[in-house]
PDB file of C-alpha atoms and ligand atoms in Angstrom:
ATOM      1  CA  UNK A  25     -58.229  -8.553   5.999  1.00  0.00           C
ATOM      2  CA  UNK A  26     -55.712  -9.665   9.099  1.00  0.00           C
ATOM      3  CA  UNK A  27     -53.656 -12.332   6.509  1.00  0.00           C
ATOM      4  CA  UNK A  28     -53.000  -9.074   4.187  1.00  0.00           C
ATOM      5  CA  UNK A  29     -51.777  -6.709   6.806  1.00  0.00           C
ATOM      6  CA  UNK A  30     -49.246  -9.608   8.606  1.00  0.00           C
ATOM      7  CA  UNK A  31     -48.282 -10.515   5.415  1.00  0.00           C
ATOM      8  CA  UNK A  32     -47.165  -6.714   4.296  1.00  0.00           C
ATOM      9  CA  UNK A  33     -46.092  -6.634   7.427  1.00  0.00           C
ATOM     10  CA  UNK A  34     -44.006  -9.611   6.975  1.00  0.00           C
ATOM     11  CA  UNK A  35     -43.036  -8.011   3.603  1.00  0.00           C
ATOM     12  CA  UNK A  36     -42.018  -4.439   4.611  1.00  0.00           C
ATOM     13  CA  UNK A  37     -39.582  -6.165   7.624  1.00  0.00           C
ATOM     14  CA  UNK A  38     -38.012  -7.824   5.462  1.00  0.00           C
ATOM     15  CA  UNK A  39     -37.514  -5.266   2.710  1.00  0.00           C
ATOM     16  CA  UNK A  40     -35.690  -3.432   6.601  1.00  0.00           C
ATOM     17  CA  UNK A  41     -33.346  -6.596   6.898  1.00  0.00           C
ATOM     18  CA  UNK A  42     -32.108  -6.798   3.040  1.00  0.00           C
ATOM     19  CA  UNK A  43     -31.660  -3.093   2.784  1.00  0.00           C
ATOM     20  CA  UNK A  44     -29.863  -3.087   6.338  1.00  0.00           C
ATOM     21  CA  UNK A  45     -27.272  -5.857   5.405  1.00  0.00           C
ATOM     22  CA  UNK A  46     -26.424  -3.687   1.952  1.00  0.00           C
ATOM     23  CA  UNK A  47     -26.070  -0.819   3.986  1.00  0.00           C
ATOM     24  CA  UNK A  48     -24.248  -2.793   6.576  1.00  0.00           C
ATOM     25  CA  UNK A  49     -21.538  -4.769   3.884  1.00  0.00           C
ATOM     26  CA  UNK A  50     -21.060  -1.200   1.361  1.00  0.00           C
ATOM     27  CA  UNK A  51     -19.985   0.918   4.848  1.00  0.00           C
ATOM     28  CA  UNK A  52     -17.570  -2.213   5.574  1.00  0.00           C
ATOM     29  CA  UNK A  53     -16.334  -2.365   2.489  1.00  0.00           C
ATOM     30  CA  UNK A  54     -15.526   1.223   1.340  1.00  0.00           C
ATOM     31  CA  UNK A  55     -13.755   1.528   4.784  1.00  0.00           C
ATOM     32  CA  UNK A  56     -11.458  -0.794   4.136  1.00  0.00           C
ATOM     33  CA  UNK A  57     -10.649   0.341   0.838  1.00  0.00           C
ATOM     34  CA  UNK A  58     -10.191   4.457   2.290  1.00  0.00           C
ATOM     35  CA  UNK A  59      -7.845   3.121   4.802  1.00  0.00           C
ATOM     36  CA  UNK A  60      -4.295   4.848   3.802  1.00  0.00           C
ATOM     37  CA  UNK A  61      -1.132   2.856   4.508  1.00  0.00           C
ATOM     38  CA  UNK A  62       1.156   5.188   6.464  1.00  0.00           C
ATOM     39  CA  UNK A  63       5.013   4.090   5.371  1.00  0.00           C
ATOM     40  CA  UNK A  64       6.486   7.264   4.635  1.00  0.00           C
ATOM     41  CA  UNK A  65       8.024   8.777   8.041  1.00  0.00           C
ATOM     42  CA  UNK A  66       9.408  12.623   8.858  1.00  0.00           C
ATOM     43  CA  UNK A  67      11.883  12.450  11.767  1.00  0.00           C
ATOM     44  CA  UNK A  68      14.235  15.427  12.586  1.00  0.00           C
ATOM     45  CA  UNK A  69      13.669  16.764   8.710  1.00  0.00           C
ATOM     46  CA  UNK A  70      14.321  13.410   6.858  1.00  0.00           C
ATOM     47  CA  UNK A  71      12.397  10.890   5.475  1.00  0.00           C
ATOM     48  CA  UNK A  72      12.144   7.358   5.972  1.00  0.00           C
ATOM     49  CA  UNK A  73       9.899   4.834   3.623  1.00  0.00           C
ATOM     50  CA  UNK A  74       9.118   1.132   4.397  1.00  0.00           C
ATOM     51  CA  UNK A  75       8.678  -0.810   1.777  1.00  0.00           C
ATOM     52  CA  UNK A  76       8.691  -4.832   2.099  1.00  0.00           C
ATOM     53  CA  UNK A  77      10.088  -6.883  -0.647  1.00  0.00           C
ATOM     54  CA  UNK A  78       8.340 -10.417  -0.908  1.00  0.00           C
ATOM     55  CA  UNK A  79       6.334 -11.788  -3.897  1.00  0.00           C
ATOM     56  CA  UNK A  80       6.220  -8.430  -4.828  1.00  0.00           C
ATOM     57  CA  UNK A  81       6.848  -4.745  -3.151  1.00  0.00           C
ATOM     58  CA  UNK A  82       3.946  -4.024  -0.356  1.00  0.00           C
ATOM     59  CA  UNK A  83       2.681  -1.428  -0.595  1.00  0.00           C
ATOM     60  CA  UNK A  84       3.215  -0.861  -4.136  1.00  0.00           C
ATOM     61  CA  UNK A  85       2.039   3.153  -3.883  1.00  0.00           C
ATOM     62  CA  UNK A  86       3.863   4.990  -1.407  1.00  0.00           C
ATOM     63  CA  UNK A  87       2.861   9.123  -0.697  1.00  0.00           C
ATOM     64  CA  UNK A  88       5.844  10.809   0.143  1.00  0.00           C
ATOM     65  CA  UNK A  89       6.767  14.532   0.595  1.00  0.00           C
ATOM     66  CA  UNK A  90       9.078  15.787  -1.820  1.00  0.00           C
ATOM     67  CA  UNK A  91      12.036  18.096  -0.486  1.00  0.00           C
ATOM     68  CA  UNK A  92      13.145  16.487   1.826  1.00  0.00           C
ATOM     69  CA  UNK A  93      16.155  13.710   2.075  1.00  0.00           C
ATOM     70  CA  UNK A  94      14.797  10.775   1.972  1.00  0.00           C
ATOM     71  CA  UNK A  95      15.727   7.112   2.541  1.00  0.00           C
ATOM     72  CA  UNK A  96      14.257   4.009   0.962  1.00  0.00           C
ATOM     73  CA  UNK A  97      13.959   0.798   3.804  1.00  0.00           C
ATOM     74  CA  UNK A  98      13.360  -2.368   1.670  1.00  0.00           C
ATOM     75  CA  UNK A  99      12.783  -4.816   4.501  1.00  0.00           C
ATOM     76  CA  UNK A 100      12.910  -8.758   3.209  1.00  0.00           C
ATOM     77  CA  UNK A 101      11.100 -11.417   5.209  1.00  0.00           C
ATOM     78  CA  UNK A 102      13.145 -14.741   3.541  1.00  0.00           C
ATOM     79  CA  UNK A 103      12.181 -13.563   0.318  1.00  0.00           C
ATOM     80  CA  UNK A 104      13.329 -15.660  -2.256  1.00  0.00           C
ATOM     81  CA  UNK A 105      11.601 -14.481  -5.403  1.00  0.00           C
ATOM     82  CA  UNK A 106      12.209 -12.107  -7.893  1.00  0.00           C
ATOM     83  CA  UNK A 107      11.693  -9.230  -5.229  1.00  0.00           C
ATOM     84  CA  UNK A 108      14.449  -9.812  -3.964  1.00  0.00           C
ATOM     85  CA  UNK A 109      16.180  -7.942  -6.778  1.00  0.00           C
ATOM     86  CA  UNK A 110      15.206  -4.198  -7.216  1.00  0.00           C
ATOM     87  CA  UNK A 111      15.297  -2.061  -9.525  1.00  0.00           C
ATOM     88  CA  UNK A 112      14.787   1.403  -9.647  1.00  0.00           C
ATOM     89  CA  UNK A 113      15.969   2.703 -13.337  1.00  0.00           C
ATOM     90  CA  UNK A 114      15.967   6.864 -12.992  1.00  0.00           C
ATOM     91  CA  UNK A 115      18.777   6.587 -10.348  1.00  0.00           C
ATOM     92  CA  UNK A 116      20.435   3.423 -12.533  1.00  0.00           C
ATOM     93  CA  UNK A 117      20.246   1.442  -8.869  1.00  0.00           C
ATOM     94  CA  UNK A 118      19.604  -2.462  -9.062  1.00  0.00           C
ATOM     95  CA  UNK A 119      20.651  -4.201  -5.756  1.00  0.00           C
ATOM     96  CA  UNK A 120      20.590  -7.718  -4.829  1.00  0.00           C
ATOM     97  CA  UNK A 121      19.019  -7.610  -1.519  1.00  0.00           C
ATOM     98  CA  UNK A 122      19.511 -10.396   1.493  1.00  0.00           C
ATOM     99  CA  UNK A 123      16.653 -12.637   2.149  1.00  0.00           C
ATOM    100  CA  UNK A 124      16.422 -11.609   5.449  1.00  0.00           C
ATOM    101  CA  UNK A 125      17.494  -8.172   6.074  1.00  0.00           C
ATOM    102  CA  UNK A 126      16.962  -4.304   5.624  1.00  0.00           C
ATOM    103  CA  UNK A 127      17.832  -2.421   2.960  1.00  0.00           C
ATOM    104  CA  UNK A 128      19.113   0.624   3.017  1.00  0.00           C
ATOM    105  CA  UNK A 129      18.785   3.119  -0.368  1.00  0.00           C
ATOM    106  CA  UNK A 130      19.458   6.838  -0.567  1.00  0.00           C
ATOM    107  CA  UNK A 131      17.223   8.529  -2.408  1.00  0.00           C
ATOM    108  CA  UNK A 132      18.750  11.929  -1.833  1.00  0.00           C
ATOM    109  CA  UNK A 133      16.192  14.908  -2.306  1.00  0.00           C
ATOM    110  CA  UNK A 134      13.089  14.519  -4.635  1.00  0.00           C
ATOM    111  CA  UNK A 135      10.891  16.958  -5.899  1.00  0.00           C
ATOM    112  CA  UNK A 136       7.967  16.630  -6.993  1.00  0.00           C
ATOM    113  CA  UNK A 137       7.155  13.987  -9.217  1.00  0.00           C
ATOM    114  CA  UNK A 138       6.655   9.764  -8.915  1.00  0.00           C
ATOM    115  CA  UNK A 139       9.587   7.255  -8.496  1.00  0.00           C
ATOM    116  CA  UNK A 140       9.340   4.020 -10.060  1.00  0.00           C
ATOM    117  CA  UNK A 141      10.702   0.740  -9.180  1.00  0.00           C
ATOM    118  CA  UNK A 142      10.730  -2.913 -10.028  1.00  0.00           C
ATOM    119  CA  UNK A 143      11.994  -6.018  -9.854  1.00  0.00           C
ATOM    120  CA  UNK A 144      15.260  -7.738 -11.065  1.00  0.00           C
ATOM    121  CA  UNK A 145      12.533  -8.463 -14.699  1.00  0.00           C
ATOM    122  CA  UNK A 146      10.178  -6.032 -14.052  1.00  0.00           C
ATOM    123  CA  UNK A 147       6.855  -7.767 -13.256  1.00  0.00           C
ATOM    124  CA  UNK A 148       6.473  -6.113  -9.893  1.00  0.00           C
ATOM    125  CA  UNK A 149       6.322  -2.430  -9.869  1.00  0.00           C
ATOM    126  CA  UNK A 150       6.268   0.122  -6.682  1.00  0.00           C
ATOM    127  CA  UNK A 151       6.144   3.615  -7.303  1.00  0.00           C
ATOM    128  CA  UNK A 152       6.832   6.662  -4.885  1.00  0.00           C
ATOM    129  CA  UNK A 153       4.592   9.540  -5.043  1.00  0.00           C
ATOM    130  CA  UNK A 154       6.540  12.462  -3.869  1.00  0.00           C
ATOM    131  CA  UNK A 155       4.358  15.441  -3.299  1.00  0.00           C
TER     132      UNK A 155
HETATM  133 CU1  LIG B  29      10.432 -10.184 -10.944  1.00  0.00          CU
END
């Protein structure tokens, strides 16, 4: 009788450990996903968006405010891949970026909507969602 009790107790403990492991791993995973990237800043009525170009554009999606004069700052850090060329078709802009620098592109005042950009060959997309 006591052996049966010991076995069922250890089954319950094992179950709790497994449940705890699932709970903690699930909790930390969902935290990572929901962490927002803050790369659009408004100061003195002007908005600055910061994007890094190296092996693609980071972050790929930027949420920004519509109706505010906006400058896009694209940072390169030893960027020799094709994201050293940035293209924003809607604005008719194609720019060669220096390999390590910060390049400013004036986006003007945007209404609500998504502005798309890519690298020179169109393989690395990024978007700015003006809201
Ligand atoms: Cu490319």
